[in-house]
Amino acid sequence: MINKQMMTIVAKDDIAKDTIEMKLLGSVNLNSAEPGQFVHINVGNSTSNMLRRPISIADVNKDQQTITIIFKVIGSGTDQLRKCVIGDDLDVLVPCGKGYPIDNLPATRALLIGGGIGVPPLYYLAKQLHEKGVEVTSILGFQTKDNVFYHSEFEEFGSCHIVTDDGSYGFKGYVTDVLDNENIDFDYFFSCGPTGMLKAVSNKLEHKKGYISIEQRMGCGIGACYACVVPTNDQSGGFKKICKDGPVFRVNEVVL
Amino acid sequence: MSLQINLPGLALKNPIMPASGCFGFGREYGEVFDLNQLGAIIIKAATKEERYGNQTPRVAETSSGMLNAIGLQNPGVNNIIDNELPFLANYDVPIIANVAGSSVEEYIEVTKAFTRTSTVKAIELNISCPNVKEGGIQFGTDPELAAEVTRRVKEVSHVPVYVKLSPNVSNIGAMAKAVESAGADGLSMINTLTGMQINLSSKRPLLANKTGGLSGPAIKPVAIRMIYEVKQQVSIPIIGMGGIMTAEDVLEFLLAGANAVAIGTANFNNPFICPEIIGELPGVLTKYGFDSVEDAIGKGHEHGYTYLSRT
Ligand SMILES: Cc1cc2nc3c(=O)[nH]c(=O)nc-3n(C[C@H](O)[C@H](O)[C@H](O)COP(=O)(O)OP(=O)(O)OC[C@H]3O[C@@H](n4cnc5c(N)ncnc54)[C@H](O)[C@@H]3O)c2cc1C
Ligand SMILES: Cc1cc2nc3c(=O)[nH]c(=O)nc-3n(C[C@H](O)[C@H](O)[C@H](O)COP(=O)(O)O)c2cc1C
Ligand code: FES
């Protein structure tokens, strides 16, 4: 169930170019939060930034009751969030959406593919999979060296391939190039990133079982306003709400 | 303090209701608070057949508001009656059904279907959706067409009909008078103002539909002015809306002449906004010297019903 709570910023770090990691301390129990779910943050006062901003849950610390978010400053809302300091309270809806359904999957070897600001939710996923004894391999793509974050964090859970568009860190190229070049053995894949990347990954791994997480501009964030719909892929004329039915979907479940 | 208000077909515990399209069919908000607290619920627009609506992006943020172009996505009136109304019937809250259409016949069909149910206590006739090309809005901008659709819907409706006016007109009073004389039991105003936002990097309108409806605090002064103006020209009750964020805003609408209010965009900012405002309203009424909601209605007109100059 979604709670609206005031969460206190207890840590804040710049971890890459325009990329900030924040730890938020909850006042309501956070144990139910799953990898792939998001928080919907009120970044303004009552008249500026009317719409909340969806940011993925990048990690949960159940002992300390904190969640970690990682966001990139791309506009007014994330810039507002960047200005918040340790000790500030944020008005947050948590947890929103449906995460990666890992509890019900017979996965033994997982491949995680993330691009840019799609990397954060995969961290908590990697951690959870690792805890369940699933072998984790990650491929993370960034624009340039300045944008890379969490390389060593992902390596704690298994091998991690980094690619950059210009080759300034790791391999030069796209995440799909790693799929071509390395012979990675896996039974399920999990991906989050820009739509172009998700399309390329879904096409390349067409015959594999996997889950992807997608983004859309949101209004309510809880399934009431129909701002964030995406058509389903089954020709039924059906649709899903990304904020409530997603943001995680089975690969090919919805039209990218 | 009494927050009760009686309107045609609607015995309201308090004058606060969520606005159409901003509350779905109540299920999601029903998970976060007890819907029994609400004065009424206006459900999302219904058309005869299922509609998918517009392409995404469908919403964009603006200064003090937002643009939306959902495009009347809904499962069609029969699905709403079968799958959504039974859930809402569990609550002791009057349901107002928002009816949309692209022809007079469609408005009639949808109204007929709703008035066969016992759950729907009033119709909100949506002749003002700016986001669908094939209709709706022309009924909202031409007084004769508005009167025609109102009259025809009134003929078939067993429950009171509130006509939802569009602010995208130059003479709102003429629209209000036209639907009043066609038999409207009440008015609901305002719907969204048409607007656009252009994205600098893509150099294209941000919304896939290009234009959208502006809502939120940005439109509140427009809503207040229109309600004030219409109040002087009609005698049917008004459900006021447009940018309400606080109990003080509600009082301002009452002073302008609204008998009850609907809250839209603010639900997205704060899902608990309706119950919070209901809780704060008595204090705000007392602060400004009122003993009840009824007491405050129209009190912004103390200086007489002189016509506003129209510039
Ligand atoms: C489920 C989900 C999870 C996300 N997780 C993360 C994350 O972990 N880290 C991160 O940095 N970003 C994440 N995003 C993207 C993030 O929400 C946007 O970058 C952010 O809302 C931009 O806001 P802004 O005001 O800075 O930008 P502006 O462009 O000024 O925003 C204006 C409006 O557009 C919306 N918007 C802009 N870009 C996006 C986008 N890509 N997706 C959805 N809405 C957008 C904003 O919410 C706002 O309503 C996620 C998005 C979704 C839908
Ligand atoms: C996302 C969204 C969807 C809406 N859908 C409808 C609708 O289906 N029918 C309708 O009559 N009005 C619709 N409206 C208009 C609102 O009911 C209301 O008239 C308007 O938003 C002004 O109130 P607000 O500023 O409190 O949002 C919608 C508004 C928004 C923001
Ligand atoms: S954002 Fe409102 S339905 Fe998804």
CSV table of N, CA and C in Angstrom, one decimal, chain A residues 101-237:
chain,number,residue,atom,x,y,z
A,101,PRO,N,9.2,-9.0,-10.4
A,101,PRO,CA,8.6,-10.1,-9.6
A,101,PRO,C,9.5,-11.2,-9.3
A,102,ILE,N,10.7,-10.9,-8.7
A,102,ILE,CA,11.7,-11.9,-8.5
A,102,ILE,C,11.3,-13.1,-7.6
A,103,ASP,N,10.4,-12.8,-6.7
A,103,ASP,CA,10.1,-13.9,-5.7
A,103,ASP,C,9.4,-15.1,-6.4
A,104,ASN,N,8.8,-14.8,-7.5
A,104,ASN,CA,8.1,-15.9,-8.2
A,104,ASN,C,8.8,-16.4,-9.4
A,105,LEU,N,10.1,-16.0,-9.6
A,105,LEU,CA,10.8,-16.5,-10.8
A,105,LEU,C,11.8,-17.6,-10.5
A,106,PRO,N,11.8,-18.6,-11.3
A,106,PRO,CA,12.8,-19.7,-11.1
A,106,PRO,C,14.2,-19.3,-11.7
A,107,ALA,N,14.6,-18.0,-11.5
A,107,ALA,CA,15.8,-17.6,-12.1
A,107,ALA,C,17.1,-18.2,-11.3
A,108,THR,N,18.1,-18.6,-12.1
A,108,THR,CA,19.3,-19.0,-11.5
A,108,THR,C,20.5,-18.1,-11.9
A,109,ARG,N,20.4,-17.6,-13.2
A,109,ARG,CA,21.5,-16.7,-13.7
A,109,ARG,C,20.8,-15.5,-14.3
A,110,ALA,N,21.0,-14.3,-13.7
A,110,ALA,CA,20.3,-13.2,-14.2
A,110,ALA,C,21.2,-12.2,-14.9
A,111,LEU,N,20.7,-11.6,-16.0
A,111,LEU,CA,21.5,-10.6,-16.7
A,111,LEU,C,20.8,-9.2,-16.5
A,112,LEU,N,21.5,-8.3,-16.0
A,112,LEU,CA,20.9,-6.9,-15.8
A,112,LEU,C,21.5,-6.0,-16.8
A,113,ILE,N,20.7,-5.2,-17.5
A,113,ILE,CA,21.1,-4.3,-18.5
A,113,ILE,C,20.6,-2.9,-18.2
A,114,GLY,N,21.4,-2.0,-17.9
A,114,GLY,CA,21.0,-0.7,-17.5
A,114,GLY,C,21.6,0.4,-18.4
A,115,GLY,N,20.9,1.5,-18.6
A,115,GLY,CA,21.4,2.6,-19.3
A,115,GLY,C,21.2,3.9,-18.6
A,116,GLY,N,22.3,4.7,-18.3
A,116,GLY,CA,22.2,6.0,-17.7
A,116,GLY,C,21.4,6.0,-16.4
A,117,ILE,N,20.3,6.8,-16.4
A,117,ILE,CA,19.5,6.9,-15.2
A,117,ILE,C,18.6,5.8,-15.0
A,118,GLY,N,18.7,4.8,-15.9
A,118,GLY,CA,17.9,3.5,-15.7
A,118,GLY,C,18.7,2.5,-14.8
A,119,VAL,N,19.9,2.9,-14.5
A,119,VAL,CA,20.8,2.0,-13.7
A,119,VAL,C,20.3,1.9,-12.2
A,120,PRO,N,19.9,3.0,-11.6
A,120,PRO,CA,19.6,2.9,-10.2
A,120,PRO,C,18.6,1.7,-9.7
A,121,PRO,N,17.5,1.5,-10.4
A,121,PRO,CA,16.6,0.4,-9.8
A,121,PRO,C,17.3,-1.0,-9.9
A,122,LEU,N,18.3,-1.1,-10.9
A,122,LEU,CA,18.9,-2.4,-11.0
A,122,LEU,C,19.8,-2.7,-9.9
A,123,TYR,N,20.2,-1.7,-9.1
A,123,TYR,CA,21.1,-2.0,-8.0
A,123,TYR,C,20.4,-2.8,-6.9
A,124,TYR,N,19.3,-2.3,-6.5
A,124,TYR,CA,18.5,-3.0,-5.5
A,124,TYR,C,18.1,-4.4,-6.0
A,125,LEU,N,17.8,-4.4,-7.3
A,125,LEU,CA,17.5,-5.7,-7.9
A,125,LEU,C,18.7,-6.7,-7.8
A,126,ALA,N,19.9,-6.2,-8.1
A,126,ALA,CA,21.1,-7.0,-8.1
A,126,ALA,C,21.3,-7.6,-6.7
A,127,LYS,N,21.1,-6.7,-5.7
A,127,LYS,CA,21.3,-7.0,-4.3
A,127,LYS,C,20.3,-8.1,-3.9
A,128,GLN,N,19.1,-8.0,-4.3
A,128,GLN,CA,18.1,-8.9,-3.9
A,128,GLN,C,18.3,-10.3,-4.6
A,129,LEU,N,18.6,-10.2,-5.9
A,129,LEU,CA,18.9,-11.5,-6.6
A,129,LEU,C,20.1,-12.2,-6.0
A,130,HIS,N,21.1,-11.4,-5.7
A,130,HIS,CA,22.3,-12.0,-5.1
A,130,HIS,C,22.0,-12.7,-3.7
A,131,GLU,N,21.2,-12.0,-2.9
A,131,GLU,CA,20.8,-12.6,-1.7
A,131,GLU,C,20.0,-13.9,-1.8
A,132,LYS,N,19.3,-14.0,-2.9
A,132,LYS,CA,18.5,-15.2,-3.2
A,132,LYS,C,19.4,-16.3,-3.8
A,133,GLY,N,20.7,-16.0,-4.0
A,133,GLY,CA,21.6,-17.0,-4.6
A,133,GLY,C,21.6,-17.0,-6.1
A,134,VAL,N,21.0,-16.0,-6.7
A,134,VAL,CA,21.0,-16.0,-8.2
A,134,VAL,C,22.3,-15.4,-8.6
A,135,GLU,N,22.9,-16.0,-9.7
A,135,GLU,CA,24.2,-15.4,-10.2
A,135,GLU,C,23.8,-14.2,-11.1
A,136,VAL,N,24.5,-13.1,-10.8
A,136,VAL,CA,24.2,-11.8,-11.4
A,136,VAL,C,25.3,-11.3,-12.4
A,137,THR,N,25.0,-11.0,-13.6
A,137,THR,CA,25.9,-10.3,-14.5
A,137,THR,C,25.3,-9.0,-14.9
A,138,SER,N,26.1,-7.9,-14.9
A,138,SER,CA,25.5,-6.7,-15.3
A,138,SER,C,26.2,-6.0,-16.5
A,139,ILE,N,25.4,-5.3,-17.3
A,139,ILE,CA,26.0,-4.5,-18.4
A,139,ILE,C,25.4,-3.1,-18.2
A,140,LEU,N,26.3,-2.2,-17.9
A,140,LEU,CA,25.8,-0.8,-17.7
A,140,LEU,C,26.3,0.1,-18.7
A,141,GLY,N,25.5,0.9,-19.3
A,141,GLY,CA,25.9,1.9,-20.3
A,141,GLY,C,25.7,3.3,-19.9
A,142,PHE,N,26.8,4.1,-20.2
A,142,PHE,CA,26.7,5.6,-19.8
A,142,PHE,C,27.2,6.3,-21.0
A,143,GLN,N,26.9,7.7,-21.0
A,143,GLN,CA,27.4,8.5,-22.1
A,143,GLN,C,28.9,8.6,-22.2
A,144,THR,N,29.5,9.1,-21.0
A,144,THR,CA,30.9,9.2,-21.0
A,144,THR,C,31.4,8.8,-19.6
A,145,LYS,N,32.7,8.8,-19.4
A,145,LYS,CA,33.3,8.5,-18.1
A,145,LYS,C,32.7,9.3,-16.9
A,146,ASP,N,32.5,10.6,-17.2
A,146,ASP,CA,31.9,11.5,-16.1
A,146,ASP,C,30.6,11.1,-15.6
A,147,ASN,N,29.9,10.3,-16.4
A,147,ASN,CA,28.5,9.9,-16.0
A,147,ASN,C,28.5,8.6,-15.3
A,148,VAL,N,29.6,7.9,-15.3
A,148,VAL,CA,29.6,6.5,-14.7
A,148,VAL,C,29.4,6.5,-13.2
A,149,PHE,N,28.6,5.7,-12.7
A,149,PHE,CA,28.5,5.5,-11.2
A,149,PHE,C,28.2,4.1,-10.9
A,150,TYR,N,28.5,3.7,-9.6
A,150,TYR,CA,28.2,2.4,-9.1
A,150,TYR,C,28.9,1.2,-9.7
A,151,HIS,N,30.0,1.4,-10.4
A,151,HIS,CA,30.7,0.3,-11.0
A,151,HIS,C,31.1,-0.8,-9.9
A,152,SER,N,31.8,-0.3,-8.9
A,152,SER,CA,32.3,-1.2,-7.9
A,152,SER,C,31.1,-1.8,-7.1
A,153,GLU,N,30.1,-1.0,-6.9
A,153,GLU,CA,28.9,-1.5,-6.2
A,153,GLU,C,28.3,-2.7,-6.9
A,154,PHE,N,28.2,-2.6,-8.2
A,154,PHE,CA,27.6,-3.7,-9.0
A,154,PHE,C,28.5,-4.9,-9.0
A,155,GLU,N,29.8,-4.7,-9.0
A,155,GLU,CA,30.8,-5.8,-9.0
A,155,GLU,C,30.7,-6.6,-7.7
A,156,GLU,N,30.2,-6.1,-6.6
A,156,GLU,CA,30.0,-6.9,-5.4
A,156,GLU,C,29.1,-8.1,-5.6
A,157,PHE,N,28.2,-8.0,-6.6
A,157,PHE,CA,27.3,-9.0,-6.8
A,157,PHE,C,27.6,-9.9,-8.0
A,158,GLY,N,28.6,-9.6,-8.8
A,158,GLY,CA,28.9,-10.4,-9.9
A,158,GLY,C,29.7,-9.6,-11.0
A,159,SER,N,29.9,-10.2,-12.1
A,159,SER,CA,30.7,-9.4,-13.1
A,159,SER,C,29.9,-8.3,-13.7
A,160,CYS,N,30.6,-7.2,-13.9
A,160,CYS,CA,29.9,-6.0,-14.4
A,160,CYS,C,30.7,-5.4,-15.6
A,161,HIS,N,30.0,-5.3,-16.7
A,161,HIS,CA,30.6,-4.7,-17.9
A,161,HIS,C,30.1,-3.3,-18.0
A,162,ILE,N,31.1,-2.3,-18.1
A,162,ILE,CA,30.6,-0.9,-18.4
A,162,ILE,C,30.9,-0.5,-19.8
A,163,VAL,N,30.0,0.1,-20.5
A,163,VAL,CA,30.3,0.7,-21.8
A,163,VAL,C,30.0,2.1,-21.8
A,164,THR,N,30.7,2.9,-22.5
A,164,THR,CA,30.4,4.3,-22.7
A,164,THR,C,30.3,4.6,-24.2
A,165,ASP,N,29.5,5.6,-24.5
A,165,ASP,CA,29.3,6.0,-26.0
A,165,ASP,C,30.7,6.3,-26.6
A,166,ASP,N,31.6,7.0,-25.9
A,166,ASP,CA,32.8,7.4,-26.5
A,166,ASP,C,34.0,6.6,-26.1
A,167,GLY,N,33.8,5.6,-25.3
A,167,GLY,CA,34.9,4.7,-24.9
A,167,GLY,C,35.8,5.3,-23.8
A,168,SER,N,35.3,6.4,-23.2
A,168,SER,CA,36.2,7.1,-22.2
A,168,SER,C,36.2,6.3,-20.9
A,169,TYR,N,35.4,5.3,-20.7
A,169,TYR,CA,35.4,4.4,-19.6
A,169,TYR,C,34.9,3.0,-20.1
A,170,GLY,N,35.5,1.9,-19.7
A,170,GLY,CA,35.1,0.6,-20.1
A,170,GLY,C,35.2,0.4,-21.6
A,171,PHE,N,34.3,-0.3,-22.1
A,171,PHE,CA,34.2,-0.6,-23.6
A,171,PHE,C,33.6,0.6,-24.3
A,172,LYS,N,33.9,0.8,-25.6
A,172,LYS,CA,33.3,1.8,-26.4
A,172,LYS,C,32.1,1.1,-27.1
A,173,GLY,N,31.0,1.7,-27.0
A,173,GLY,CA,29.8,1.2,-27.8
A,173,GLY,C,28.6,1.2,-26.9
A,174,TYR,N,27.7,0.3,-27.3
A,174,TYR,CA,26.4,0.2,-26.7
A,174,TYR,C,26.3,-1.1,-25.9
A,175,VAL,N,25.3,-1.1,-25.0
A,175,VAL,CA,25.1,-2.3,-24.2
A,175,VAL,C,24.9,-3.6,-25.0
A,176,THR,N,24.2,-3.4,-26.2
A,176,THR,CA,24.0,-4.5,-27.1
A,176,THR,C,25.2,-5.1,-27.7
A,177,ASP,N,26.3,-4.2,-27.8
A,177,ASP,CA,27.6,-4.7,-28.3
A,177,ASP,C,28.2,-5.7,-27.4
A,178,VAL,N,28.0,-5.5,-26.1
A,178,VAL,CA,28.5,-6.5,-25.1
A,178,VAL,C,27.7,-7.8,-25.3
A,179,LEU,N,26.4,-7.7,-25.6
A,179,LEU,CA,25.7,-9.0,-25.8
A,179,LEU,C,26.3,-9.7,-27.0
A,180,ASP,N,26.7,-9.0,-28.0
A,180,ASP,CA,27.3,-9.6,-29.2
A,180,ASP,C,28.6,-10.2,-28.9
A,181,ASN,N,29.4,-9.5,-28.2
A,181,ASN,CA,30.8,-9.9,-28.0
A,181,ASN,C,31.1,-10.9,-26.9
A,182,GLU,N,30.3,-10.8,-25.8
A,182,GLU,CA,30.6,-11.7,-24.7
A,182,GLU,C,29.5,-12.8,-24.8
A,183,ASN,N,29.9,-14.0,-24.4
A,183,ASN,CA,28.9,-15.1,-24.4
A,183,ASN,C,28.4,-15.2,-23.0
A,184,ILE,N,27.4,-14.4,-22.7
A,184,ILE,CA,26.9,-14.4,-21.3
A,184,ILE,C,25.7,-15.4,-21.2
A,185,ASP,N,25.9,-16.3,-20.2
A,185,ASP,CA,24.8,-17.3,-20.0
A,185,ASP,C,23.8,-16.8,-19.0
A,186,PHE,N,22.6,-16.8,-19.3
A,186,PHE,CA,21.6,-16.3,-18.3
A,186,PHE,C,20.2,-16.9,-18.6
A,187,ASP,N,19.3,-17.0,-17.7
A,187,ASP,CA,18.0,-17.5,-17.9
A,187,ASP,C,16.9,-16.4,-17.9
A,188,TYR,N,17.2,-15.3,-17.2
A,188,TYR,CA,16.3,-14.2,-17.2
A,188,TYR,C,17.1,-12.9,-17.4
A,189,PHE,N,16.5,-11.9,-18.1
A,189,PHE,CA,17.2,-10.6,-18.1
A,189,PHE,C,16.3,-9.6,-17.6
A,190,PHE,N,16.9,-8.5,-17.1
A,190,PHE,CA,16.1,-7.4,-16.5
A,190,PHE,C,16.7,-6.1,-17.0
A,191,SER,N,15.9,-5.2,-17.5
A,191,SER,CA,16.5,-4.0,-18.1
A,191,SER,C,15.8,-2.7,-17.8
A,192,CYS,N,16.5,-1.6,-17.7
A,192,CYS,CA,15.9,-0.3,-17.5
A,192,CYS,C,16.8,0.7,-18.1
A,193,GLY,N,16.2,1.6,-18.8
A,193,GLY,CA,17.0,2.7,-19.5
A,193,GLY,C,16.2,3.4,-20.5
A,194,PRO,N,16.8,4.2,-21.4
A,194,PRO,CA,16.1,4.9,-22.4
A,194,PRO,C,15.3,4.0,-23.3
A,195,THR,N,14.2,4.5,-23.9
A,195,THR,CA,13.4,3.6,-24.8
A,195,THR,C,14.2,3.0,-25.9
A,196,GLY,N,15.1,3.8,-26.5
A,196,GLY,CA,15.9,3.2,-27.6
A,196,GLY,C,16.7,2.0,-27.2
A,197,MET,N,17.2,2.1,-26.0
A,197,MET,CA,18.0,1.0,-25.5
A,197,MET,C,17.1,-0.2,-25.2
A,198,LEU,N,16.0,0.1,-24.6
A,198,LEU,CA,15.1,-1.1,-24.3
A,198,LEU,C,14.6,-1.8,-25.6
A,199,LYS,N,14.3,-1.0,-26.6
A,199,LYS,CA,13.9,-1.6,-27.9
A,199,LYS,C,15.0,-2.5,-28.4
A,200,ALA,N,16.2,-1.9,-28.5
A,200,ALA,CA,17.4,-2.7,-29.0
A,200,ALA,C,17.6,-4.0,-28.2
A,201,VAL,N,17.5,-3.9,-26.9
A,201,VAL,CA,17.7,-5.0,-26.0
A,201,VAL,C,16.6,-6.1,-26.2
A,202,SER,N,15.3,-5.6,-26.3
A,202,SER,CA,14.2,-6.5,-26.5
A,202,SER,C,14.3,-7.2,-27.8
A,203,ASN,N,14.7,-6.5,-28.8
A,203,ASN,CA,14.8,-7.1,-30.1
A,203,ASN,C,15.9,-8.2,-30.1
A,204,LYS,N,17.1,-7.8,-29.5
A,204,LYS,CA,18.2,-8.7,-29.5
A,204,LYS,C,17.9,-10.0,-28.7
A,205,LEU,N,17.2,-9.8,-27.6
A,205,LEU,CA,16.9,-10.9,-26.7
A,205,LEU,C,15.5,-11.4,-26.8
A,206,GLU,N,15.0,-11.3,-28.1
A,206,GLU,CA,13.6,-11.6,-28.4
A,206,GLU,C,13.1,-13.0,-27.8
A,207,HIS,N,14.0,-14.0,-27.9
A,207,HIS,CA,13.6,-15.3,-27.4
A,207,HIS,C,13.9,-15.6,-26.0
A,208,LYS,N,14.3,-14.6,-25.3
A,208,LYS,CA,14.7,-14.8,-23.8
A,208,LYS,C,13.6,-14.3,-23.0
A,209,LYS,N,13.5,-14.8,-21.8
A,209,LYS,CA,12.6,-14.3,-20.8
A,209,LYS,C,13.1,-13.1,-20.1
A,210,GLY,N,12.4,-12.1,-20.0
A,210,GLY,CA,12.9,-10.9,-19.3
A,210,GLY,C,11.9,-9.9,-18.9
A,211,TYR,N,12.4,-8.9,-18.2
A,211,TYR,CA,11.5,-7.8,-17.7
A,211,TYR,C,12.2,-6.5,-18.0
A,212,ILE,N,11.4,-5.5,-18.3
A,212,ILE,CA,11.9,-4.2,-18.6
A,212,ILE,C,11.1,-3.2,-17.8
A,213,SER,N,11.8,-2.0,-17.5
A,213,SER,CA,11.1,-1.0,-16.7
A,213,SER,C,11.1,0.3,-17.6
A,214,ILE,N,9.9,0.9,-17.7
A,214,ILE,CA,9.8,2.0,-18.7
A,214,ILE,C,9.3,3.3,-18.0
A,215,GLU,N,9.5,4.4,-18.6
A,215,GLU,CA,9.2,5.7,-18.1
A,215,GLU,C,8.1,6.4,-18.9
A,216,GLN,N,7.4,7.3,-18.3
A,216,GLN,CA,6.5,8.2,-18.9
A,216,GLN,C,6.2,9.3,-18.0
A,217,ARG,N,5.8,10.5,-18.6
A,217,ARG,CA,5.4,11.6,-17.8
A,217,ARG,C,4.2,11.2,-17.0
A,218,MET,N,4.2,11.6,-15.7
A,218,MET,CA,3.1,11.1,-14.8
A,218,MET,C,2.4,12.3,-14.2
A,219,GLY,N,1.1,12.0,-13.9
A,219,GLY,CA,0.3,13.0,-13.1
A,219,GLY,C,0.3,12.5,-11.7
A,220,CYS,N,-0.8,11.7,-11.4
A,220,CYS,CA,-1.1,11.2,-10.1
A,220,CYS,C,0.0,10.3,-9.5
A,221,GLY,N,0.5,9.4,-10.4
A,221,GLY,CA,1.4,8.3,-9.9
A,221,GLY,C,0.8,7.2,-9.2
A,222,ILE,N,-0.6,7.2,-9.1
A,222,ILE,CA,-1.2,6.1,-8.4
A,222,ILE,C,-2.3,5.4,-9.2
A,223,GLY,N,-2.4,5.8,-10.5
A,223,GLY,CA,-3.3,5.0,-11.4
A,223,GLY,C,-4.7,5.7,-11.6
A,224,ALA,N,-4.9,6.9,-11.2
A,224,ALA,CA,-6.2,7.5,-11.4
A,224,ALA,C,-6.4,8.5,-12.6
A,225,CYS,N,-5.3,9.0,-13.1
A,225,CYS,CA,-5.5,10.1,-14.1
A,225,CYS,C,-5.3,9.6,-15.5
A,226,TYR,N,-4.8,8.5,-15.8
A,226,TYR,CA,-4.6,8.0,-17.2
A,226,TYR,C,-3.6,8.8,-18.0
A,227,ALA,N,-2.6,9.4,-17.3
A,227,ALA,CA,-1.6,10.2,-18.0
A,227,ALA,C,-0.5,9.3,-18.6
A,228,CYS,N,-0.3,8.1,-17.9
A,228,CYS,CA,0.9,7.4,-18.2
A,228,CYS,C,0.6,6.0,-18.9
A,229,VAL,N,-0.4,6.0,-19.7
A,229,VAL,CA,-0.7,4.7,-20.3
A,229,VAL,C,0.2,4.3,-21.4
A,230,VAL,N,0.2,3.0,-21.7
A,230,VAL,CA,1.0,2.4,-22.8
A,230,VAL,C,0.2,1.2,-23.3
A,231,PRO,N,0.1,1.2,-24.7
A,231,PRO,CA,-0.7,0.1,-25.2
A,231,PRO,C,-0.1,-1.3,-25.0
A,232,THR,N,-0.9,-2.3,-24.8
A,232,THR,CA,-0.4,-3.6,-24.7
A,232,THR,C,-0.1,-4.2,-26.1
A,233,ASN,N,0.8,-5.2,-26.1
A,233,ASN,CA,1.3,-5.7,-27.4
A,233,ASN,C,0.5,-6.8,-28.0
A,234,ASP,N,-0.7,-7.1,-27.4
A,234,ASP,CA,-1.5,-8.3,-27.9
A,234,ASP,C,-2.6,-8.0,-28.8
A,235,GLN,N,-2.5,-6.8,-29.5
A,235,GLN,CA,-3.5,-6.4,-30.5
A,235,GLN,C,-5.0,-6.3,-29.9
A,236,SER,N,-5.1,-6.4,-28.6
A,236,SER,CA,-6.4,-6.4,-28.0
A,236,SER,C,-7.0,-5.0,-27.8
A,237,GLY,N,-6.1,-4.0,-28.1
A,237,GLY,CA,-6.6,-2.6,-27.9
A,237,GLY,C,-6.5,-2.2,-26.4
